Amino acid sequence: QVQLVESGGGLVQPGGSLRLSCAASGSIFTINAMGWYRQAPGKQRELVADITRGGTTNYADSVKGRFTISRDNAKNTVYLQMNSLKPEDTAVYYCASGLRVGAPKYWGQGTQVTVSS
């Protein structure tokens, strides 16, 4: 079993930045990929970015050049640095992990990100 605890969400103005953190605990050896998903009201949950155990990253087209996913293996933590935020980035952001990219098994509780002036 893997537990994921997210932090870092909040309210930010357009053009601002936030950094989300996700700390993993439990059976860490079962995790190969970790990622961030988001879901806005009335929309389906979508992949934002993911990263493999080996450090390979993948981003949604809508966030390329603005968001950066990274990890700190010593802290069992994955981060999402979000720059140049737009109102359309407003959503609940979820940390997820699994054995392979695109197939998350474990989910965090979610953290709200609101981009508004």
PDB file of N, CA and C in Angstrom, residues 34-100:
ATOM      1  N   MET A  34       5.172   8.322 -11.198  1.00  0.00           N
ATOM      2  CA  MET A  34       4.368   9.228 -10.406  1.00  0.00           C
ATOM      3  C   MET A  34       3.958  10.391 -11.294  1.00  0.00           C
ATOM      4  N   GLY A  35       2.822  10.965 -10.992  1.00  0.00           N
ATOM      5  CA  GLY A  35       2.363  12.049 -11.828  1.00  0.00           C
ATOM      6  C   GLY A  35       1.353  12.938 -11.147  1.00  0.00           C
ATOM      7  N   TRP A  36       1.010  13.988 -11.855  1.00  0.00           N
ATOM      8  CA  TRP A  36       0.002  14.932 -11.416  1.00  0.00           C
ATOM      9  C   TRP A  36      -1.130  14.969 -12.423  1.00  0.00           C
ATOM     10  N   TYR A  37      -2.340  14.861 -11.920  1.00  0.00           N
ATOM     11  CA  TYR A  37      -3.551  15.009 -12.706  1.00  0.00           C
ATOM     12  C   TYR A  37      -4.329  16.197 -12.166  1.00  0.00           C
ATOM     13  N   ARG A  38      -5.241  16.708 -12.974  1.00  0.00           N
ATOM     14  CA  ARG A  38      -6.095  17.778 -12.495  1.00  0.00           C
ATOM     15  C   ARG A  38      -7.503  17.607 -13.037  1.00  0.00           C
ATOM     16  N   GLN A  39      -8.460  18.148 -12.296  1.00  0.00           N
ATOM     17  CA  GLN A  39      -9.849  18.082 -12.705  1.00  0.00           C
ATOM     18  C   GLN A  39     -10.541  19.394 -12.355  1.00  0.00           C
ATOM     19  N   ALA A  40     -11.058  20.050 -13.372  1.00  0.00           N
ATOM     20  CA  ALA A  40     -11.819  21.273 -13.199  1.00  0.00           C
ATOM     21  C   ALA A  40     -13.302  20.941 -13.195  1.00  0.00           C
ATOM     22  N   PRO A  41     -14.124  21.793 -12.593  1.00  0.00           N
ATOM     23  CA  PRO A  41     -15.571  21.540 -12.575  1.00  0.00           C
ATOM     24  C   PRO A  41     -16.130  21.350 -13.977  1.00  0.00           C
ATOM     25  N   GLY A  42     -16.901  20.293 -14.168  1.00  0.00           N
ATOM     26  CA  GLY A  42     -17.511  20.026 -15.455  1.00  0.00           C
ATOM     27  C   GLY A  42     -16.589  19.423 -16.493  1.00  0.00           C
ATOM     28  N   LYS A  43     -15.359  19.124 -16.124  1.00  0.00           N
ATOM     29  CA  LYS A  43     -14.407  18.552 -17.057  1.00  0.00           C
ATOM     30  C   LYS A  43     -13.874  17.223 -16.529  1.00  0.00           C
ATOM     31  N   GLN A  44     -13.363  16.413 -17.441  1.00  0.00           N
ATOM     32  CA  GLN A  44     -12.783  15.136 -17.058  1.00  0.00           C
ATOM     33  C   GLN A  44     -11.394  15.335 -16.469  1.00  0.00           C
ATOM     34  N   ARG A  45     -11.006  14.395 -15.627  1.00  0.00           N
ATOM     35  CA  ARG A  45      -9.670  14.439 -15.075  1.00  0.00           C
ATOM     36  C   ARG A  45      -8.652  14.214 -16.189  1.00  0.00           C
ATOM     37  N   GLU A  46      -7.598  15.002 -16.179  1.00  0.00           N
ATOM     38  CA  GLU A  46      -6.602  14.921 -17.224  1.00  0.00           C
ATOM     39  C   GLU A  46      -5.201  14.859 -16.643  1.00  0.00           C
ATOM     40  N   LEU A  47      -4.331  14.208 -17.375  1.00  0.00           N
ATOM     41  CA  LEU A  47      -2.931  14.135 -16.975  1.00  0.00           C
ATOM     42  C   LEU A  47      -2.261  15.479 -17.203  1.00  0.00           C
ATOM     43  N   VAL A  48      -1.530  15.947 -16.206  1.00  0.00           N
ATOM     44  CA  VAL A  48      -0.750  17.169 -16.316  1.00  0.00           C
ATOM     45  C   VAL A  48       0.698  16.839 -16.649  1.00  0.00           C
ATOM     46  N   ALA A  49       1.286  15.963 -15.856  1.00  0.00           N
ATOM     47  CA  ALA A  49       2.675  15.562 -16.062  1.00  0.00           C
ATOM     48  C   ALA A  49       2.947  14.287 -15.293  1.00  0.00           C
ATOM     49  N   ASP A  50       3.905  13.507 -15.763  1.00  0.00           N
ATOM     50  CA  ASP A  50       4.324  12.343 -15.009  1.00  0.00           C
ATOM     51  C   ASP A  50       5.829  12.151 -15.135  1.00  0.00           C
ATOM     52  N   ILE A  51       6.359  11.321 -14.264  1.00  0.00           N
ATOM     53  CA  ILE A  51       7.793  11.074 -14.235  1.00  0.00           C
ATOM     54  C   ILE A  51       8.024   9.637 -13.803  1.00  0.00           C
ATOM     55  N   THR A  52       8.929   8.954 -14.477  1.00  0.00           N
ATOM     56  CA  THR A  52       9.236   7.567 -14.148  1.00  0.00           C
ATOM     57  C   THR A  52      10.301   7.502 -13.072  1.00  0.00           C
ATOM     58  N   ARG A  53      10.530   6.288 -12.562  1.00  0.00           N
ATOM     59  CA  ARG A  53      11.566   6.079 -11.576  1.00  0.00           C
ATOM     60  C   ARG A  53      12.923   6.496 -12.124  1.00  0.00           C
ATOM     61  N   GLY A  54      13.104   6.323 -13.418  1.00  0.00           N
ATOM     62  CA  GLY A  54      14.351   6.688 -14.052  1.00  0.00           C
ATOM     63  C   GLY A  54      14.475   8.153 -14.410  1.00  0.00           C
ATOM     64  N   GLY A  55      13.414   8.929 -14.206  1.00  0.00           N
ATOM     65  CA  GLY A  55      13.480  10.355 -14.435  1.00  0.00           C
ATOM     66  C   GLY A  55      12.934  10.840 -15.757  1.00  0.00           C
ATOM     67  N   THR A  56      12.354   9.962 -16.558  1.00  0.00           N
ATOM     68  CA  THR A  56      11.751  10.375 -17.812  1.00  0.00           C
ATOM     69  C   THR A  56      10.453  11.124 -17.547  1.00  0.00           C
ATOM     70  N   THR A  57      10.287  12.282 -18.173  1.00  0.00           N
ATOM     71  CA  THR A  57       9.125  13.127 -17.927  1.00  0.00           C
ATOM     72  C   THR A  57       8.228  13.227 -19.145  1.00  0.00           C
ATOM     73  N   ASN A  58       6.968  13.545 -18.879  1.00  0.00           N
ATOM     74  CA  ASN A  58       5.975  13.731 -19.919  1.00  0.00           C
ATOM     75  C   ASN A  58       5.017  14.820 -19.472  1.00  0.00           C
ATOM     76  N   TYR A  59       4.608  15.692 -20.407  1.00  0.00           N
ATOM     77  CA  TYR A  59       3.740  16.810 -20.074  1.00  0.00           C
ATOM     78  C   TYR A  59       2.575  16.908 -21.039  1.00  0.00           C
ATOM     79  N   ALA A  60       1.455  17.377 -20.520  1.00  0.00           N
ATOM     80  CA  ALA A  60       0.350  17.739 -21.385  1.00  0.00           C
ATOM     81  C   ALA A  60       0.751  18.954 -22.215  1.00  0.00           C
ATOM     82  N   ASP A  61       0.253  19.020 -23.440  1.00  0.00           N
ATOM     83  CA  ASP A  61       0.606  20.133 -24.316  1.00  0.00           C
ATOM     84  C   ASP A  61       0.257  21.481 -23.694  1.00  0.00           C
ATOM     85  N   SER A  62      -0.811  21.525 -22.928  1.00  0.00           N
ATOM     86  CA  SER A  62      -1.291  22.780 -22.364  1.00  0.00           C
ATOM     87  C   SER A  62      -0.363  23.365 -21.307  1.00  0.00           C
ATOM     88  N   VAL A  63       0.548  22.553 -20.764  1.00  0.00           N
ATOM     89  CA  VAL A  63       1.420  23.041 -19.699  1.00  0.00           C
ATOM     90  C   VAL A  63       2.895  23.019 -20.075  1.00  0.00           C
ATOM     91  N   LYS A  64       3.221  22.535 -21.251  1.00  0.00           N
ATOM     92  CA  LYS A  64       4.618  22.483 -21.675  1.00  0.00           C
ATOM     93  C   LYS A  64       5.237  23.873 -21.680  1.00  0.00           C
ATOM     94  N   GLY A  65       6.420  23.961 -21.122  1.00  0.00           N
ATOM     95  CA  GLY A  65       7.111  25.233 -21.047  1.00  0.00           C
ATOM     96  C   GLY A  65       6.746  26.059 -19.838  1.00  0.00           C
ATOM     97  N   ARG A  66       5.707  25.669 -19.115  1.00  0.00           N
ATOM     98  CA  ARG A  66       5.262  26.409 -17.934  1.00  0.00           C
ATOM     99  C   ARG A  66       5.401  25.594 -16.652  1.00  0.00           C
ATOM    100  N   PHE A  67       5.136  24.295 -16.734  1.00  0.00           N
ATOM    101  CA  PHE A  67       5.187  23.419 -15.566  1.00  0.00           C
ATOM    102  C   PHE A  67       6.408  22.510 -15.647  1.00  0.00           C
ATOM    103  N   THR A  68       6.945  22.161 -14.494  1.00  0.00           N
ATOM    104  CA  THR A  68       8.070  21.238 -14.417  1.00  0.00           C
ATOM    105  C   THR A  68       7.829  20.222 -13.313  1.00  0.00           C
ATOM    106  N   ILE A  69       7.899  18.950 -13.656  1.00  0.00           N
ATOM    107  CA  ILE A  69       7.774  17.898 -12.664  1.00  0.00           C
ATOM    108  C   ILE A  69       9.173  17.404 -12.300  1.00  0.00           C
ATOM    109  N   SER A  70       9.384  17.133 -11.033  1.00  0.00           N
ATOM    110  CA  SER A  70      10.682  16.666 -10.570  1.00  0.00           C
ATOM    111  C   SER A  70      10.487  15.776  -9.353  1.00  0.00           C
ATOM    112  N   ARG A  71      11.560  15.139  -8.921  1.00  0.00           N
ATOM    113  CA  ARG A  71      11.469  14.257  -7.766  1.00  0.00           C
ATOM    114  C   ARG A  71      12.718  14.371  -6.912  1.00  0.00           C
ATOM    115  N   ASP A  72      12.550  14.044  -5.651  1.00  0.00           N
ATOM    116  CA  ASP A  72      13.646  13.963  -4.709  1.00  0.00           C
ATOM    117  C   ASP A  72      13.562  12.569  -4.099  1.00  0.00           C
ATOM    118  N   ASN A  73      14.378  11.666  -4.589  1.00  0.00           N
ATOM    119  CA  ASN A  73      14.302  10.277  -4.150  1.00  0.00           C
ATOM    120  C   ASN A  73      14.621  10.118  -2.664  1.00  0.00           C
ATOM    121  N   ALA A  74      15.515  10.946  -2.153  1.00  0.00           N
ATOM    122  CA  ALA A  74      15.875  10.865  -0.744  1.00  0.00           C
ATOM    123  C   ALA A  74      14.691  11.178   0.158  1.00  0.00           C
ATOM    124  N   LYS A  75      13.787  12.020  -0.316  1.00  0.00           N
ATOM    125  CA  LYS A  75      12.613  12.411   0.461  1.00  0.00           C
ATOM    126  C   LYS A  75      11.342  11.708   0.004  1.00  0.00           C
ATOM    127  N   ASN A  76      11.460  10.833  -0.999  1.00  0.00           N
ATOM    128  CA  ASN A  76      10.292  10.153  -1.567  1.00  0.00           C
ATOM    129  C   ASN A  76       9.198  11.149  -1.927  1.00  0.00           C
ATOM    130  N   THR A  77       9.605  12.204  -2.582  1.00  0.00           N
ATOM    131  CA  THR A  77       8.705  13.308  -2.873  1.00  0.00           C
ATOM    132  C   THR A  77       8.783  13.702  -4.343  1.00  0.00           C
ATOM    133  N   VAL A  78       7.633  13.997  -4.913  1.00  0.00           N
ATOM    134  CA  VAL A  78       7.560  14.509  -6.269  1.00  0.00           C
ATOM    135  C   VAL A  78       6.972  15.911  -6.216  1.00  0.00           C
ATOM    136  N   TYR A  79       7.446  16.773  -7.106  1.00  0.00           N
ATOM    137  CA  TYR A  79       7.037  18.170  -7.119  1.00  0.00           C
ATOM    138  C   TYR A  79       6.456  18.551  -8.471  1.00  0.00           C
ATOM    139  N   LEU A  80       5.634  19.570  -8.449  1.00  0.00           N
ATOM    140  CA  LEU A  80       5.161  20.186  -9.678  1.00  0.00           C
ATOM    141  C   LEU A  80       5.325  21.693  -9.533  1.00  0.00           C
ATOM    142  N   GLN A  81       6.322  22.232 -10.223  1.00  0.00           N
ATOM    143  CA  GLN A  81       6.534  23.667 -10.250  1.00  0.00           C
ATOM    144  C   GLN A  81       5.680  24.255 -11.359  1.00  0.00           C
ATOM    145  N   MET A  82       4.792  25.171 -11.009  1.00  0.00           N
ATOM    146  CA  MET A  82       3.856  25.757 -11.955  1.00  0.00           C
ATOM    147  C   MET A  82       4.152  27.242 -12.083  1.00  0.00           C
ATOM    148  N   ASN A  83       4.559  27.655 -13.266  1.00  0.00           N
ATOM    149  CA  ASN A  83       4.856  29.045 -13.547  1.00  0.00           C
ATOM    150  C   ASN A  83       3.895  29.574 -14.605  1.00  0.00           C
ATOM    151  N   SER A  84       3.828  30.892 -14.708  1.00  0.00           N
ATOM    152  CA  SER A  84       2.971  31.549 -15.696  1.00  0.00           C
ATOM    153  C   SER A  84       1.560  30.992 -15.668  1.00  0.00           C
ATOM    154  N   LEU A  85       1.011  30.903 -14.488  1.00  0.00           N
ATOM    155  CA  LEU A  85      -0.300  30.286 -14.316  1.00  0.00           C
ATOM    156  C   LEU A  85      -1.397  31.096 -15.002  1.00  0.00           C
ATOM    157  N   LYS A  86      -2.358  30.377 -15.543  1.00  0.00           N
ATOM    158  CA  LYS A  86      -3.492  30.952 -16.241  1.00  0.00           C
ATOM    159  C   LYS A  86      -4.784  30.571 -15.527  1.00  0.00           C
ATOM    160  N   PRO A  87      -5.848  31.362 -15.704  1.00  0.00           N
ATOM    161  CA  PRO A  87      -7.124  30.997 -15.083  1.00  0.00           C
ATOM    162  C   PRO A  87      -7.583  29.594 -15.454  1.00  0.00           C
ATOM    163  N   GLU A  88      -7.295  29.150 -16.665  1.00  0.00           N
ATOM    164  CA  GLU A  88      -7.710  27.818 -17.083  1.00  0.00           C
ATOM    165  C   GLU A  88      -6.935  26.704 -16.392  1.00  0.00           C
ATOM    166  N   ASP A  89      -5.908  27.049 -15.627  1.00  0.00           N
ATOM    167  CA  ASP A  89      -5.207  26.062 -14.818  1.00  0.00           C
ATOM    168  C   ASP A  89      -5.947  25.755 -13.519  1.00  0.00           C
ATOM    169  N   THR A  90      -6.978  26.521 -13.219  1.00  0.00           N
ATOM    170  CA  THR A  90      -7.743  26.317 -12.003  1.00  0.00           C
ATOM    171  C   THR A  90      -8.362  24.927 -11.988  1.00  0.00           C
ATOM    172  N   ALA A  91      -8.080  24.168 -10.941  1.00  0.00           N
ATOM    173  CA  ALA A  91      -8.563  22.793 -10.836  1.00  0.00           C
ATOM    174  C   ALA A  91      -8.124  22.212  -9.502  1.00  0.00           C
ATOM    175  N   VAL A  92      -8.648  21.039  -9.203  1.00  0.00           N
ATOM    176  CA  VAL A  92      -8.105  20.242  -8.120  1.00  0.00           C
ATOM    177  C   VAL A  92      -6.992  19.385  -8.703  1.00  0.00           C
ATOM    178  N   TYR A  93      -5.830  19.463  -8.117  1.00  0.00           N
ATOM    179  CA  TYR A  93      -4.676  18.726  -8.596  1.00  0.00           C
ATOM    180  C   TYR A  93      -4.443  17.505  -7.719  1.00  0.00           C
ATOM    181  N   TYR A  94      -4.280  16.357  -8.362  1.00  0.00           N
ATOM    182  CA  TYR A  94      -4.105  15.090  -7.667  1.00  0.00           C
ATOM    183  C   TYR A  94      -2.746  14.484  -7.974  1.00  0.00           C
ATOM    184  N   CYS A  95      -2.078  14.043  -6.949  1.00  0.00           N
ATOM    185  CA  CYS A  95      -0.874  13.251  -7.105  1.00  0.00           C
ATOM    186  C   CYS A  95      -1.274  11.794  -7.295  1.00  0.00           C
ATOM    187  N   ALA A  96      -0.576  11.089  -8.171  1.00  0.00           N
ATOM    188  CA  ALA A  96      -0.896   9.697  -8.441  1.00  0.00           C
ATOM    189  C   ALA A  96       0.373   8.900  -8.685  1.00  0.00           C
ATOM    190  N   SER A  97       0.288   7.595  -8.457  1.00  0.00           N
ATOM    191  CA  SER A  97       1.435   6.727  -8.679  1.00  0.00           C
ATOM    192  C   SER A  97       0.964   5.355  -9.130  1.00  0.00           C
ATOM    193  N   GLY A  98       1.857   4.625  -9.784  1.00  0.00           N
ATOM    194  CA  GLY A  98       1.535   3.298 -10.258  1.00  0.00           C
ATOM    195  C   GLY A  98       2.758   2.596 -10.798  1.00  0.00           C
ATOM    196  N   LEU A  99       2.525   1.434 -11.364  1.00  0.00           N
ATOM    197  CA  LEU A  99       3.616   0.637 -11.901  1.00  0.00           C
ATOM    198  C   LEU A  99       4.079   1.133 -13.257  1.00  0.00           C
ATOM    199  N   ARG A 100       3.218   1.829 -13.967  1.00  0.00           N
ATOM    200  CA  ARG A 100       3.549   2.324 -15.293  1.00  0.00           C
ATOM    201  C   ARG A 100       2.844   3.647 -15.544  1.00  0.00           C
TER     202      ARG A 100
END
